[in-house]
Short mmCIF file of C-alpha atoms in Angstrom, two decimals:
data_model
loop_
_atom_site.label_atom_id
_atom_site.label_comp_id
_atom_site.label_asym_id
_atom_site.label_seq_id
_atom_site.Cartn_x
_atom_site.Cartn_y
_atom_site.Cartn_z
CA MET A 1 -34.72 84.22 63.86
CA LYS A 2 -32.34 85.52 66.50
CA GLN A 3 -28.99 87.23 66.10
CA PHE A 4 -25.93 85.84 67.86
CA ILE A 5 -22.28 86.85 67.85
CA VAL A 6 -19.67 84.24 68.76
CA ILE A 7 -16.21 85.54 69.61
CA GLY A 8 -13.44 82.94 69.60
CA LEU A 9 -13.56 79.81 67.48
CA GLY A 10 -12.00 77.19 69.69
CA SER A 11 -13.85 73.90 69.93
CA PHE A 12 -16.58 75.45 72.09
CA GLY A 13 -17.12 78.58 69.99
CA TYR A 14 -16.88 76.81 66.63
CA ASN A 15 -19.44 74.15 67.50
CA LEU A 16 -21.74 76.70 69.14
CA ALA A 17 -21.68 79.04 66.11
CA GLU A 18 -22.24 76.18 63.68
CA SER A 19 -25.10 74.74 65.75
CA LEU A 20 -26.87 78.09 66.12
CA ALA A 21 -26.63 78.66 62.37
CA LYS A 22 -28.06 75.20 61.65
CA MET A 23 -31.02 76.12 63.88
CA GLY A 24 -31.77 79.00 61.53
CA HIS A 25 -30.32 81.92 63.47
CA GLU A 26 -28.17 84.73 62.16
CA VAL A 27 -24.62 84.15 63.41
CA LEU A 28 -21.55 86.35 63.22
CA ALA A 29 -18.31 84.52 64.08
CA ILE A 30 -15.18 86.46 65.01
CA ASP A 31 -11.67 85.08 65.44
CA LYS A 32 -8.21 86.44 64.72
CA GLU A 33 -7.01 83.19 63.10
CA GLU A 34 -7.70 83.26 59.38
CA LYS A 35 -7.76 79.44 59.09
CA LYS A 36 -10.66 79.20 61.53
CA ILE A 37 -12.59 81.90 59.71
CA GLU A 38 -12.03 80.17 56.36
CA SER A 39 -13.20 76.91 57.88
CA ILE A 40 -16.47 78.25 59.26
CA LYS A 41 -17.46 81.01 56.84
CA GLY A 42 -19.62 78.70 54.73
CA ASN A 43 -21.55 77.53 57.80
CA VAL A 44 -22.51 80.85 59.44
CA THR A 45 -24.09 84.09 58.27
CA HIS A 46 -20.93 86.18 58.59
CA ALA A 47 -17.35 85.38 59.59
CA VAL A 48 -14.78 88.06 60.37
CA CYS A 49 -11.05 87.68 60.93
CA ALA A 50 -10.31 90.26 63.62
CA ASP A 51 -8.89 90.75 67.11
CA ALA A 52 -11.84 90.91 69.52
CA THR A 53 -9.68 92.41 72.28
CA ASP A 54 -9.59 95.63 70.25
CA LYS A 55 -12.51 97.83 71.32
CA LYS A 56 -12.69 99.54 67.92
CA ILE A 57 -13.10 96.14 66.25
CA LEU A 58 -15.96 95.23 68.56
CA GLU A 59 -17.65 98.58 67.99
CA LYS A 60 -17.39 98.05 64.25
CA PHE A 61 -18.83 94.54 64.08
CA VAL A 62 -20.92 93.92 67.21
CA SER A 63 -24.49 95.20 67.09
CA PRO A 64 -26.15 96.30 70.34
CA ASP A 65 -29.30 94.62 68.98
CA ALA A 66 -27.75 91.15 69.15
CA ASP A 67 -29.73 88.67 71.26
CA ALA A 68 -26.48 87.48 72.83
CA VAL A 69 -22.73 87.81 72.45
CA ILE A 70 -20.84 84.68 73.43
CA VAL A 71 -17.16 85.05 74.31
CA GLY A 72 -15.24 81.80 73.94
CA LEU A 73 -11.66 83.04 73.71
CA ASN A 74 -8.94 80.57 74.62
CA GLU A 75 -6.07 83.04 75.01
CA GLY A 76 -6.08 83.37 78.78
CA MET A 77 -7.93 85.50 81.28
CA GLU A 78 -6.87 88.85 79.92
CA SER A 79 -8.40 88.43 76.45
CA SER A 80 -11.87 87.37 77.54
CA THR A 81 -11.84 89.89 80.39
CA LEU A 82 -11.05 92.76 78.03
CA ALA A 83 -13.65 91.64 75.49
CA THR A 84 -16.29 91.37 78.23
CA LEU A 85 -15.42 94.81 79.61
CA TYR A 86 -15.66 96.42 76.17
CA LEU A 87 -18.95 94.68 75.39
CA ARG A 88 -20.42 95.95 78.65
CA ASP A 89 -19.27 99.49 77.85
CA MET A 90 -21.00 99.16 74.47
CA GLY A 91 -24.29 98.41 76.19
CA ILE A 92 -24.62 94.74 75.20
CA ASN A 93 -27.37 93.28 77.39
CA ASN A 94 -26.59 89.58 77.17
CA ILE A 95 -22.90 88.67 77.46
CA ILE A 96 -22.16 84.96 77.89
CA VAL A 97 -18.54 84.08 78.64
CA LYS A 98 -16.71 80.76 78.71
CA THR A 99 -14.27 80.20 81.56
CA LEU A 100 -12.49 77.33 83.27
CA SER A 101 -11.70 79.13 86.52
CA ASP A 102 -13.92 80.11 89.43
CA ASP A 103 -11.73 83.14 90.16
CA HIS A 104 -11.94 84.27 86.54
CA ALA A 105 -15.72 83.79 86.67
CA LYS A 106 -15.93 86.18 89.63
CA ILE A 107 -13.99 88.82 87.71
CA LEU A 108 -16.16 88.37 84.62
CA LYS A 109 -19.34 88.69 86.67
CA ALA A 110 -18.01 91.81 88.37
CA ILE A 111 -17.31 93.57 85.08
CA GLY A 112 -20.60 92.76 83.41
CA ALA A 113 -20.89 89.17 82.16
CA THR A 114 -24.52 88.08 82.44
CA GLU A 115 -23.80 84.34 82.30
CA ILE A 116 -20.72 82.18 82.85
CA ILE A 117 -20.21 78.87 81.04
CA TYR A 118 -17.89 76.11 82.27
CA PRO A 119 -17.85 73.68 79.30
CA GLU A 120 -15.60 71.03 80.87
CA LYS A 121 -17.00 71.40 84.39
CA ASP A 122 -20.63 71.30 83.21
CA GLU A 123 -19.99 68.25 81.04
CA ALA A 124 -18.22 66.51 83.91
CA ILE A 125 -21.18 67.15 86.21
CA ARG A 126 -23.64 65.81 83.61
CA LEU A 127 -21.51 62.70 83.16
CA ALA A 128 -21.31 62.18 86.92
CA GLU A 129 -25.09 62.47 87.19
CA ARG A 130 -25.59 60.00 84.33
CA LEU A 131 -23.15 57.49 85.81
CA SER A 132 -24.67 57.88 89.26
CA THR A 133 -28.23 57.37 87.96
CA PRO A 134 -28.03 54.92 85.01
CA ASN A 135 -31.58 55.67 83.83
CA LEU A 136 -30.90 59.41 83.62
CA ILE A 137 -30.85 60.68 80.03
CA GLU A 138 -30.79 64.45 80.48
CA HIS A 139 -30.90 66.94 83.32
CA LEU A 140 -32.20 70.50 83.25
CA PRO A 141 -31.88 72.54 86.46
CA LEU A 142 -34.72 75.04 86.92
CA THR A 143 -34.03 76.64 90.31
CA PRO A 144 -31.79 75.78 93.26
CA GLU A 145 -34.62 73.51 94.43
CA TYR A 146 -36.25 72.06 91.31
CA SER A 147 -35.11 70.24 88.17
CA ILE A 148 -36.50 68.58 85.08
CA VAL A 149 -34.86 65.30 84.11
CA GLU A 150 -35.42 62.81 81.32
CA ILE A 151 -35.20 59.17 82.39
CA THR A 152 -35.65 55.74 80.93
CA PRO A 153 -38.49 54.08 82.87
CA PRO A 154 -37.41 51.02 84.89
CA GLU A 155 -38.84 47.65 83.91
CA ASN A 156 -41.39 47.65 86.73
CA PHE A 157 -42.99 50.80 85.22
CA ILE A 158 -43.69 49.18 81.84
CA GLY A 159 -47.34 48.31 81.24
CA LYS A 160 -48.59 50.35 84.20
CA THR A 161 -50.59 53.57 84.17
CA LEU A 162 -49.47 56.73 85.92
CA ARG A 163 -52.34 56.24 88.35
CA GLU A 164 -51.06 52.79 89.27
CA LEU A 165 -47.49 54.01 89.69
CA GLU A 166 -48.44 56.86 92.07
CA LEU A 167 -45.15 58.59 91.29
CA ARG A 168 -45.97 61.85 93.05
CA LYS A 169 -46.98 60.02 96.23
CA LYS A 170 -44.04 57.59 96.22
CA TYR A 171 -41.25 59.73 94.80
CA GLY A 172 -42.39 63.35 95.04
CA PHE A 173 -42.22 64.20 91.33
CA ILE A 174 -44.67 64.55 88.44
CA VAL A 175 -44.48 63.36 84.82
CA ILE A 176 -44.82 66.37 82.53
CA ALA A 177 -44.24 64.53 79.24
CA VAL A 178 -43.59 61.12 77.75
CA LYS A 179 -41.52 60.67 74.58
CA ASP A 180 -41.75 57.73 72.20
CA VAL A 181 -38.08 57.35 71.27
CA LEU A 182 -38.87 55.36 68.11
CA THR A 183 -41.21 57.93 66.55
CA ASN A 184 -39.98 60.98 68.49
CA THR A 185 -43.61 61.66 69.47
CA PHE A 186 -44.27 63.68 72.63
CA TYR A 187 -47.26 63.26 74.92
CA LEU A 188 -47.47 66.43 77.00
CA ILE A 189 -49.04 66.36 80.47
CA PRO A 190 -50.20 62.74 80.17
CA GLY A 191 -53.34 61.82 82.10
CA ALA A 192 -53.59 59.37 84.99
CA ASP A 193 -54.69 56.58 82.63
CA PHE A 194 -51.62 56.96 80.39
CA LYS A 195 -49.83 53.60 80.22
CA ILE A 196 -46.04 53.49 80.16
CA ARG A 197 -44.74 51.47 77.23
CA GLU A 198 -41.34 50.19 76.14
CA ASN A 199 -39.14 52.51 74.09
CA THR A 200 -40.32 55.59 75.93
CA ALA A 201 -38.63 58.25 78.03
CA LEU A 202 -40.21 60.14 80.91
CA MET A 203 -39.75 63.87 81.46
CA ILE A 204 -40.18 64.37 85.19
CA MET A 205 -40.14 67.49 87.36
CA GLY A 206 -39.55 67.68 91.08
CA LYS A 207 -37.25 68.72 93.89
CA LYS A 208 -33.62 67.85 93.32
CA GLU A 209 -33.42 66.05 96.66
CA ASP A 210 -36.33 63.78 95.67
CA ILE A 211 -34.93 63.08 92.20
CA GLU A 212 -31.54 62.18 93.67
CA LYS A 213 -33.28 59.53 95.77
CA LEU A 214 -34.80 57.78 92.76
CA GLY A 215 -32.29 54.94 92.74
CA PHE A 216 -33.60 53.53 89.45
#
């Protein structure tokens, strides 16, 4: 079980805190609006109604041992910037901050944020990728060069083995897992004789430039 602190219960923060708690983690949620705290307190470990732009408040409730502190304040640049600055001064190692502005992101990085989240921008990019490649289910960037994506196999893959498809030779990627979507069963590192069936999804890994050329 990990310990997370979510500051700011807008749509992003609320859903994040609730989801982390459902996964079995210890979650402290902080927001200055009492209605939001009342709404979430039964779904997280602890919920505190307080102003997270007050350094004394953060020092009182935020533990340096937390696995991550996520700042999702919606009150403008100043609030999240102050909270990030105070968290850095407190020695928090993992500070994840939500922003909608590239300029704000630069400021947050400069003062100590370890990761920047663009909820709307990231979702827009995922949607664009899914619309551009209809068989794309999910996309996970690994490095600037490589990605893992989950795709629905095209019809001409069904009934053929991985050896017959020669995916690495033809497309430059490898299949690292196959998921049966009906039973939610995973077949990790399938062998060359593994036959692709209907109602499956392929987890593939390769260079982004090769994956973008799939054209399925």
